[in-house]
Amino acid sequence: MNDTTGPRPAPHDHPGQPRRPRRPRRRTALLALLVIACLVAVGGVLTGRYLGSLEEAYEKRSVVSLDRGASDGERPQGEDDGGQNILLLGSDQRAPQDAADQGVTGQRSDTMMLVHVPQDGSAAYIVSFPRDLQVDIPGHGEDRLNAALAYGGVPLAVSTVEDYTQAPIDHVALIDFEGIQGLVDTLGGVDVQVPESFERDGMQFTEGSQHLDGQEALTFARERKHLDGGDFARNENQQQLLKAITSELISGNTLSSPGKMRDTIAALSPYLTTDEGLDLTEIVRLGLDNRNLRSSDLQFLAAPHGDPYTTSGGASVVASDEDGMDSLRTALAEDSMDDYAAEHAD
């Protein structure tokens, strides 16, 4: 879902301004990661002491291996020029009733976004998937997409998305929603475009631009029952929050302040899990590769899906749209998400 009401221009087509040339490069990028966006553009201000303080803050995160087991599927074979794919998972461990309603135990992913950054680093495309999307989970058969995390942790969630999208996942990051509160408060709050007015826990969210503190942002990201579109509307809210956080993180005020950058990372890291390859050295390298990207280079999309339905077992799920997914799979494989986004923008 996008925040526009009509087709949006290409990321670098600004009226009255020359088209910015694309930057050829060997590595692709990471900019849109909500959970580590604060790290992406730090390369230009690093010193040895500052790097050490960032590393100390970042190492508070948890690390997971993405080694695929026999029942977890196999990593699809991607082309070297196919860009980079990063899977973002949001886990709300304070919502046990949701797990009970779904008939699963363990950790749940209530947010799932695939970030694709093309090889030339010209943009970042963030595709949200419905948590109740009915897909094949390796070793477990048909089930809701978010059940993969409960069944087999982050590695199985990655394998499930790889199988469904036929796109290799290069990195993964999972954040407990509790981390959002500290992140937003460290930034001094964020300005969010609220798509739909609603009230929750004494907090009023009004359609239009609204400044949210950490607690408000956490409530905004969690809410679905008071929204007309349910989970689909929550996906849009989470995209709007991601956009607001990213805009604040890459603003001059944040990037020019080593102390604020360090405090931001320290506030987030205890709630963060990444793959073992996504260490600070890799983050800095990716940041240097993509230091010219801005929030206007991010495009938000909804994964193709069918209508909700009830399974023979009584579960409420969302049908897959295989024709629509084939178009997305092709765009990911051919690194042509710019054309895909232009065609499918809301």
Tab-separated table of C-alpha atoms in Angstrom:
chain	number	residue	atom	x	y	z
A	1	MET	CA	0.000	0.000	0.000
A	2	ASN	CA	1.300	3.389	-0.877
A	3	ASP	CA	0.586	6.786	0.558
A	4	THR	CA	-0.489	8.273	-2.742
A	5	THR	CA	-3.821	8.171	-4.509
A	6	GLY	CA	-2.524	7.796	-8.045
A	7	PRO	CA	0.503	6.573	-9.938
A	8	ARG	CA	3.644	7.922	-8.423
A	9	PRO	CA	6.592	9.133	-10.434
A	10	ALA	CA	9.788	7.177	-10.603
A	11	PRO	CA	11.930	7.792	-7.525
A	12	HIS	CA	14.221	10.272	-9.253
A	13	ASP	CA	11.874	12.006	-11.694
A	14	HIS	CA	11.368	15.421	-10.093
A	15	PRO	CA	9.773	18.151	-12.204
A	16	GLY	CA	12.236	20.840	-13.161
A	17	GLN	CA	15.238	18.831	-11.998
A	18	PRO	CA	17.626	16.741	-14.060
A	19	ARG	CA	17.280	12.997	-13.683
A	20	ARG	CA	19.871	11.705	-11.249
A	21	PRO	CA	22.119	9.146	-12.916
A	22	ARG	CA	22.005	5.668	-11.508
A	23	ARG	CA	25.053	4.634	-9.554
A	24	PRO	CA	26.609	1.378	-10.712
A	25	ARG	CA	27.992	-0.654	-7.852
A	26	ARG	CA	28.865	-4.186	-6.858
A	27	ARG	CA	26.957	-4.469	-3.593
A	28	THR	CA	23.313	-3.789	-2.878
A	29	ALA	CA	21.708	-2.237	0.124
A	30	LEU	CA	19.699	-2.222	3.275
A	31	LEU	CA	18.223	1.239	3.729
A	32	ALA	CA	14.614	0.427	4.490
A	33	LEU	CA	15.185	-1.851	7.458
A	34	LEU	CA	13.075	-0.376	10.209
A	35	VAL	CA	15.067	-2.170	12.827
A	36	ILE	CA	18.479	-1.027	11.668
A	37	ALA	CA	17.763	1.964	9.446
A	38	CYS	CA	19.552	4.070	12.024
A	39	LEU	CA	22.800	2.357	11.053
A	40	VAL	CA	22.640	2.718	7.302
A	41	ALA	CA	24.131	6.156	6.724
A	42	VAL	CA	26.723	6.392	9.484
A	43	GLY	CA	29.738	5.672	7.309
A	44	GLY	CA	30.664	9.269	6.679
A	45	VAL	CA	30.997	10.202	10.360
A	46	LEU	CA	32.806	7.191	11.772
A	47	THR	CA	35.924	7.408	13.876
A	48	GLY	CA	37.625	4.535	15.666
A	49	ARG	CA	36.208	5.518	19.056
A	50	TYR	CA	32.746	6.174	17.665
A	51	LEU	CA	32.730	2.879	15.766
A	52	GLY	CA	33.618	1.096	18.988
A	53	SER	CA	30.735	2.712	20.858
A	54	LEU	CA	28.309	1.784	18.075
A	55	GLU	CA	29.537	-1.784	18.073
A	56	GLU	CA	29.091	-2.041	21.829
A	57	ALA	CA	25.494	-0.819	21.507
A	58	TYR	CA	24.713	-2.994	18.480
A	59	GLU	CA	26.076	-6.184	20.048
A	60	LYS	CA	23.169	-6.195	22.511
A	61	ARG	CA	21.056	-7.754	19.775
A	62	SER	CA	20.390	-11.471	19.421
A	63	VAL	CA	21.909	-13.394	16.511
A	64	VAL	CA	20.443	-16.350	14.636
A	65	SER	CA	21.947	-18.691	12.063
A	66	LEU	CA	20.085	-19.041	8.779
A	67	ASP	CA	21.403	-22.520	8.018
A	68	ARG	CA	18.531	-24.304	6.305
A	69	GLY	CA	17.641	-27.717	7.702
A	70	ALA	CA	16.336	-30.588	5.617
A	71	SER	CA	12.726	-29.698	6.482
A	72	ASP	CA	13.234	-25.979	6.001
A	73	GLY	CA	13.501	-25.904	2.237
A	74	GLU	CA	16.482	-24.808	0.197
A	75	ARG	CA	17.644	-21.329	-0.653
A	76	PRO	CA	16.550	-20.401	-4.199
A	77	GLN	CA	19.364	-19.823	-6.644
A	78	GLY	CA	19.399	-16.092	-7.385
A	79	GLU	CA	21.319	-14.304	-10.102
A	80	ASP	CA	24.263	-12.147	-9.111
A	81	ASP	CA	22.587	-9.101	-10.665
A	82	GLY	CA	19.207	-9.632	-8.965
A	83	GLY	CA	19.565	-7.009	-6.250
A	84	GLN	CA	19.302	-7.757	-2.542
A	85	ASN	CA	16.365	-8.977	-0.467
A	86	ILE	CA	15.952	-8.392	3.267
A	87	LEU	CA	13.141	-9.893	5.312
A	88	LEU	CA	11.691	-7.790	8.142
A	89	LEU	CA	9.705	-9.498	10.866
A	90	GLY	CA	7.805	-7.792	13.664
A	91	SER	CA	6.960	-9.914	16.699
A	92	ASP	CA	4.485	-8.858	19.350
A	93	GLN	CA	5.211	-11.073	22.339
A	94	ARG	CA	2.615	-9.252	24.472
A	95	ALA	CA	-0.322	-10.591	22.453
A	96	PRO	CA	-0.858	-14.185	23.713
A	97	GLN	CA	-4.562	-14.103	22.846
A	98	ASP	CA	-3.686	-13.688	19.166
A	99	ALA	CA	-1.617	-16.883	19.354
A	100	ALA	CA	-4.462	-18.725	21.076
A	101	ASP	CA	-6.908	-17.543	18.423
A	102	GLN	CA	-4.572	-18.863	15.731
A	103	GLY	CA	-4.050	-22.226	17.440
A	104	VAL	CA	-0.236	-21.881	17.487
A	105	THR	CA	2.321	-21.517	20.213
A	106	GLY	CA	5.681	-19.808	20.365
A	107	GLN	CA	6.750	-16.568	18.763
A	108	ARG	CA	4.490	-14.995	16.151
A	109	SER	CA	5.243	-12.576	13.354
A	110	ASP	CA	2.451	-10.022	13.098
A	111	THR	CA	4.458	-7.977	10.612
A	112	MET	CA	6.250	-9.339	7.565
A	113	MET	CA	7.848	-7.122	4.941
A	114	LEU	CA	10.222	-8.003	2.122
A	115	VAL	CA	12.632	-5.220	1.230
A	116	HIS	CA	14.103	-5.377	-2.260
A	117	VAL	CA	16.953	-3.052	-3.193
A	118	PRO	CA	17.954	-3.181	-6.871
A	119	GLN	CA	21.534	-3.717	-7.894
A	120	ASP	CA	22.016	-0.059	-8.842
A	121	GLY	CA	20.850	1.075	-5.386
A	122	SER	CA	18.422	3.582	-6.879
A	123	ALA	CA	15.500	2.844	-4.567
A	124	ALA	CA	14.088	0.419	-2.011
A	125	TYR	CA	10.798	-1.446	-2.412
A	126	ILE	CA	8.995	-2.602	0.745
A	127	VAL	CA	6.340	-5.271	0.170
A	128	SER	CA	3.981	-6.144	3.056
A	129	PHE	CA	2.448	-9.623	3.340
A	130	PRO	CA	-0.792	-10.383	5.219
A	131	ARG	CA	0.018	-12.386	8.335
A	132	ASP	CA	-2.932	-14.747	7.650
A	133	LEU	CA	-1.893	-15.489	4.049
A	134	GLN	CA	-2.361	-19.211	3.412
A	135	VAL	CA	0.929	-20.650	2.102
A	136	ASP	CA	2.905	-23.871	2.193
A	137	ILE	CA	5.258	-24.007	5.200
A	138	PRO	CA	8.097	-26.487	4.562
A	139	GLY	CA	7.601	-29.561	6.723
A	140	HIS	CA	4.210	-28.405	8.044
A	141	GLY	CA	1.894	-28.131	5.047
A	142	GLU	CA	-0.605	-25.336	4.383
A	143	ASP	CA	-0.961	-22.758	7.131
A	144	ARG	CA	-0.927	-19.040	7.833
A	145	LEU	CA	2.275	-17.300	6.848
A	146	ASN	CA	2.965	-16.037	10.356
A	147	ALA	CA	2.793	-19.571	11.771
A	148	ALA	CA	6.213	-20.303	10.233
A	149	LEU	CA	7.957	-18.323	12.973
A	150	ALA	CA	6.096	-20.271	15.654
A	151	TYR	CA	6.873	-23.637	14.083
A	152	GLY	CA	10.543	-23.167	13.286
A	153	GLY	CA	11.772	-19.754	14.313
A	154	VAL	CA	13.474	-17.251	12.023
A	155	PRO	CA	15.120	-19.853	9.722
A	156	LEU	CA	11.768	-21.451	8.861
A	157	ALA	CA	10.141	-18.039	8.355
A	158	VAL	CA	12.932	-17.181	5.908
A	159	SER	CA	12.612	-20.503	4.067
A	160	THR	CA	8.846	-20.079	3.805
A	161	VAL	CA	9.132	-16.634	2.263
A	162	GLU	CA	11.910	-17.786	-0.055
A	163	ASP	CA	9.753	-20.677	-1.287
A	164	TYR	CA	6.694	-18.479	-1.729
A	165	THR	CA	8.430	-15.594	-3.507
A	166	GLN	CA	11.121	-17.716	-5.218
A	167	ALA	CA	13.573	-15.004	-4.183
A	168	PRO	CA	16.690	-15.590	-2.050
A	169	ILE	CA	16.744	-13.775	1.296
A	170	ASP	CA	20.138	-12.173	1.953
A	171	HIS	CA	19.481	-10.845	5.450
A	172	VAL	CA	16.744	-10.965	8.050
A	173	ALA	CA	15.892	-8.774	11.022
A	174	LEU	CA	13.217	-9.341	13.657
A	175	ILE	CA	12.142	-6.752	16.187
A	176	ASP	CA	9.906	-7.133	19.201
A	177	PHE	CA	7.337	-4.339	18.993
A	178	GLU	CA	8.437	-3.169	22.431
A	179	GLY	CA	11.583	-1.866	20.758
A	180	ILE	CA	9.553	0.593	18.716
A	181	GLN	CA	8.641	2.596	21.796
A	182	GLY	CA	12.235	3.219	22.865
A	183	LEU	CA	13.335	3.915	19.301
A	184	VAL	CA	10.658	6.553	18.691
A	185	ASP	CA	11.215	8.224	22.076
A	186	THR	CA	14.963	8.403	21.440
A	187	LEU	CA	14.204	10.185	18.179
A	188	GLY	CA	11.982	12.683	19.984
A	189	GLY	CA	8.843	11.308	18.358
A	190	VAL	CA	7.934	11.007	14.690
A	191	ASP	CA	5.401	12.614	12.354
A	192	VAL	CA	3.134	9.911	10.905
A	193	GLN	CA	0.484	10.110	8.205
A	194	VAL	CA	-2.495	8.395	9.848
A	195	PRO	CA	-4.648	6.788	7.102
A	196	GLU	CA	-7.747	6.196	9.238
A	197	SER	CA	-8.995	7.760	12.466
A	198	PHE	CA	-9.444	5.499	15.490
A	199	GLU	CA	-9.240	5.539	19.286
A	200	ARG	CA	-7.426	3.005	21.436
A	201	ASP	CA	-6.500	2.904	25.136
A	202	GLY	CA	-7.423	6.556	25.544
A	203	MET	CA	-5.258	7.607	22.604
A	204	GLN	CA	-6.860	9.357	19.657
A	205	PHE	CA	-5.384	8.875	16.185
A	206	THR	CA	-6.779	11.327	13.645
A	207	GLU	CA	-6.537	10.973	9.880
A	208	GLY	CA	-3.740	13.171	8.569
A	209	SER	CA	-0.310	14.064	9.926
A	210	GLN	CA	0.140	13.419	13.647
A	211	HIS	CA	3.179	13.547	15.914
A	212	LEU	CA	3.484	10.313	17.901
A	213	ASP	CA	5.614	9.538	20.924
A	214	GLY	CA	6.883	6.038	21.646
A	215	GLN	CA	3.805	4.693	23.431
A	216	GLU	CA	1.503	6.131	20.786
A	217	ALA	CA	3.651	4.659	18.008
A	218	LEU	CA	3.552	1.242	19.678
A	219	THR	CA	-0.240	1.355	19.952
A	220	PHE	CA	-0.540	2.614	16.378
A	221	ALA	CA	1.588	-0.293	15.082
A	222	ARG	CA	-0.328	-2.945	17.029
A	223	GLU	CA	-3.934	-1.925	16.429
A	224	ARG	CA	-6.123	-3.852	13.988
A	225	LYS	CA	-9.481	-4.545	15.681
A	226	HIS	CA	-10.600	-0.907	15.585
A	227	LEU	CA	-9.677	-0.484	11.917
A	228	ASP	CA	-12.136	-1.017	9.075
A	229	GLY	CA	-9.571	-3.012	7.095
A	230	GLY	CA	-8.334	-5.172	9.981
A	231	ASP	CA	-4.907	-6.662	9.286
A	232	PHE	CA	-4.699	-4.981	5.887
A	233	ALA	CA	-5.201	-1.577	7.492
A	234	ARG	CA	-2.628	-2.418	10.167
A	235	ASN	CA	-0.120	-3.246	7.420
A	236	GLU	CA	-0.674	0.219	5.973
A	237	ASN	CA	-0.261	1.842	9.396
A	238	GLN	CA	2.995	-0.010	9.942
A	239	GLN	CA	4.277	1.125	6.558
A	240	GLN	CA	3.443	4.721	7.439
A	241	LEU	CA	5.267	4.366	10.754
A	242	LEU	CA	8.270	2.840	8.988
A	243	LYS	CA	8.354	5.745	6.583
A	244	ALA	CA	8.168	8.268	9.430
A	245	ILE	CA	10.937	6.577	11.422
A	246	THR	CA	13.172	6.253	8.377
A	247	SER	CA	12.672	9.922	7.492
A	248	GLU	CA	13.698	10.954	10.995
A	249	LEU	CA	16.629	8.535	11.139
A	250	ILE	CA	18.220	9.812	7.945
A	251	SER	CA	17.591	13.458	8.727
A	252	GLY	CA	20.589	15.677	9.333
A	253	ASN	CA	19.721	16.002	13.021
A	254	THR	CA	20.159	12.301	13.645
A	255	LEU	CA	23.085	11.531	11.377
A	256	SER	CA	25.108	14.538	12.519
A	257	SER	CA	24.812	13.581	16.177
A	258	PRO	CA	27.048	10.639	17.191
A	259	GLY	CA	25.470	10.602	20.630
A	260	LYS	CA	21.933	10.454	19.301
A	261	MET	CA	22.886	7.734	16.825
A	262	ARG	CA	24.467	5.659	19.580
A	263	ASP	CA	21.489	6.173	21.903
A	264	THR	CA	19.120	5.137	19.118
A	265	ILE	CA	20.992	1.908	18.480
A	266	ALA	CA	21.265	1.172	22.206
A	267	ALA	CA	17.499	1.655	22.650
A	268	LEU	CA	16.680	-0.731	19.814
A	269	SER	CA	19.309	-3.482	20.005
A	270	PRO	CA	17.928	-5.408	23.033
A	271	TYR	CA	14.734	-6.011	21.051
A	272	LEU	CA	16.496	-6.950	17.808
A	273	THR	CA	17.423	-10.297	16.270
A	274	THR	CA	19.417	-10.480	13.026
A	275	ASP	CA	21.168	-13.133	10.999
A	276	GLU	CA	24.776	-13.675	12.003
A	277	GLY	CA	26.104	-12.038	8.833
A	278	LEU	CA	24.451	-8.716	9.590
A	279	ASP	CA	27.161	-7.437	11.928
A	280	LEU	CA	28.264	-3.846	12.319
A	281	THR	CA	31.008	-4.171	9.701
A	282	GLU	CA	28.430	-5.289	7.142
A	283	ILE	CA	26.036	-2.524	8.177
A	284	VAL	CA	28.703	0.150	7.717
A	285	ARG	CA	29.668	-1.250	4.326
A	286	LEU	CA	26.055	-1.242	3.208
A	287	GLY	CA	25.603	2.253	4.582
A	288	LEU	CA	28.545	3.578	2.580
A	289	ASP	CA	27.138	1.955	-0.552
A	290	ASN	CA	23.780	3.682	-0.052
A	291	ARG	CA	24.471	6.946	1.714
A	292	ASN	CA	22.691	8.919	-1.037
A	293	LEU	CA	19.314	7.211	-0.615
A	294	ARG	CA	16.558	9.272	0.972
A	295	SER	CA	13.091	8.524	2.292
A	296	SER	CA	11.622	9.606	-1.053
A	297	ASP	CA	13.432	6.638	-2.625
A	298	LEU	CA	11.320	4.172	-0.630
A	299	GLN	CA	8.233	2.710	-2.291
A	300	PHE	CA	5.669	0.780	-0.257
A	301	LEU	CA	3.548	-1.978	-1.777
A	302	ALA	CA	1.120	-4.690	-0.697
A	303	ALA	CA	1.798	-8.265	-1.781
A	304	PRO	CA	-0.852	-9.678	-4.121
A	305	HIS	CA	-3.482	-11.688	-2.271
A	306	GLY	CA	-6.998	-13.033	-2.650
A	307	ASP	CA	-10.004	-12.714	-0.382
A	308	PRO	CA	-10.344	-13.959	3.197
A	309	TYR	CA	-12.016	-17.351	3.594
A	310	THR	CA	-12.572	-20.050	6.196
A	311	THR	CA	-10.761	-23.367	5.883
A	312	SER	CA	-12.422	-26.741	6.398
A	313	GLY	CA	-10.877	-26.724	9.862
A	314	GLY	CA	-12.553	-23.428	10.730
A	315	ALA	CA	-9.485	-21.161	10.426
A	316	SER	CA	-9.867	-17.691	8.942
A	317	VAL	CA	-7.147	-17.157	6.326
A	318	VAL	CA	-6.329	-15.036	3.281
A	319	ALA	CA	-6.156	-16.722	-0.115
A	320	SER	CA	-3.038	-16.507	-2.247
A	321	ASP	CA	-3.198	-14.739	-5.623
A	322	GLU	CA	-0.889	-16.879	-7.742
A	323	ASP	CA	-1.241	-14.825	-10.922
A	324	GLY	CA	-0.379	-11.657	-9.013
A	325	MET	CA	2.463	-13.396	-7.199
A	326	ASP	CA	3.923	-14.606	-10.477
A	327	SER	CA	4.242	-10.969	-11.562
A	328	LEU	CA	5.964	-10.085	-8.286
A	329	ARG	CA	8.238	-13.134	-8.513
A	330	THR	CA	9.299	-12.121	-12.001
A	331	ALA	CA	10.010	-8.543	-10.911
A	332	LEU	CA	12.147	-9.749	-8.009
A	333	ALA	CA	14.033	-12.242	-10.158
A	334	GLU	CA	14.647	-9.781	-12.999
A	335	ASP	CA	15.381	-6.822	-10.704
A	336	SER	CA	12.572	-4.860	-12.346
A	337	MET	CA	10.672	-3.711	-9.284
A	338	ASP	CA	10.588	-0.162	-10.651
A	339	ASP	CA	8.284	-1.290	-13.454
A	340	TYR	CA	6.263	-3.452	-11.070
A	341	ALA	CA	5.773	-0.591	-8.631
A	342	ALA	CA	4.702	1.795	-11.387
A	343	GLU	CA	2.040	-0.696	-12.493
A	344	HIS	CA	0.766	-1.615	-9.041
A	345	ALA	CA	0.908	1.670	-7.171
A	346	ASP	CA	-2.377	2.538	-5.450
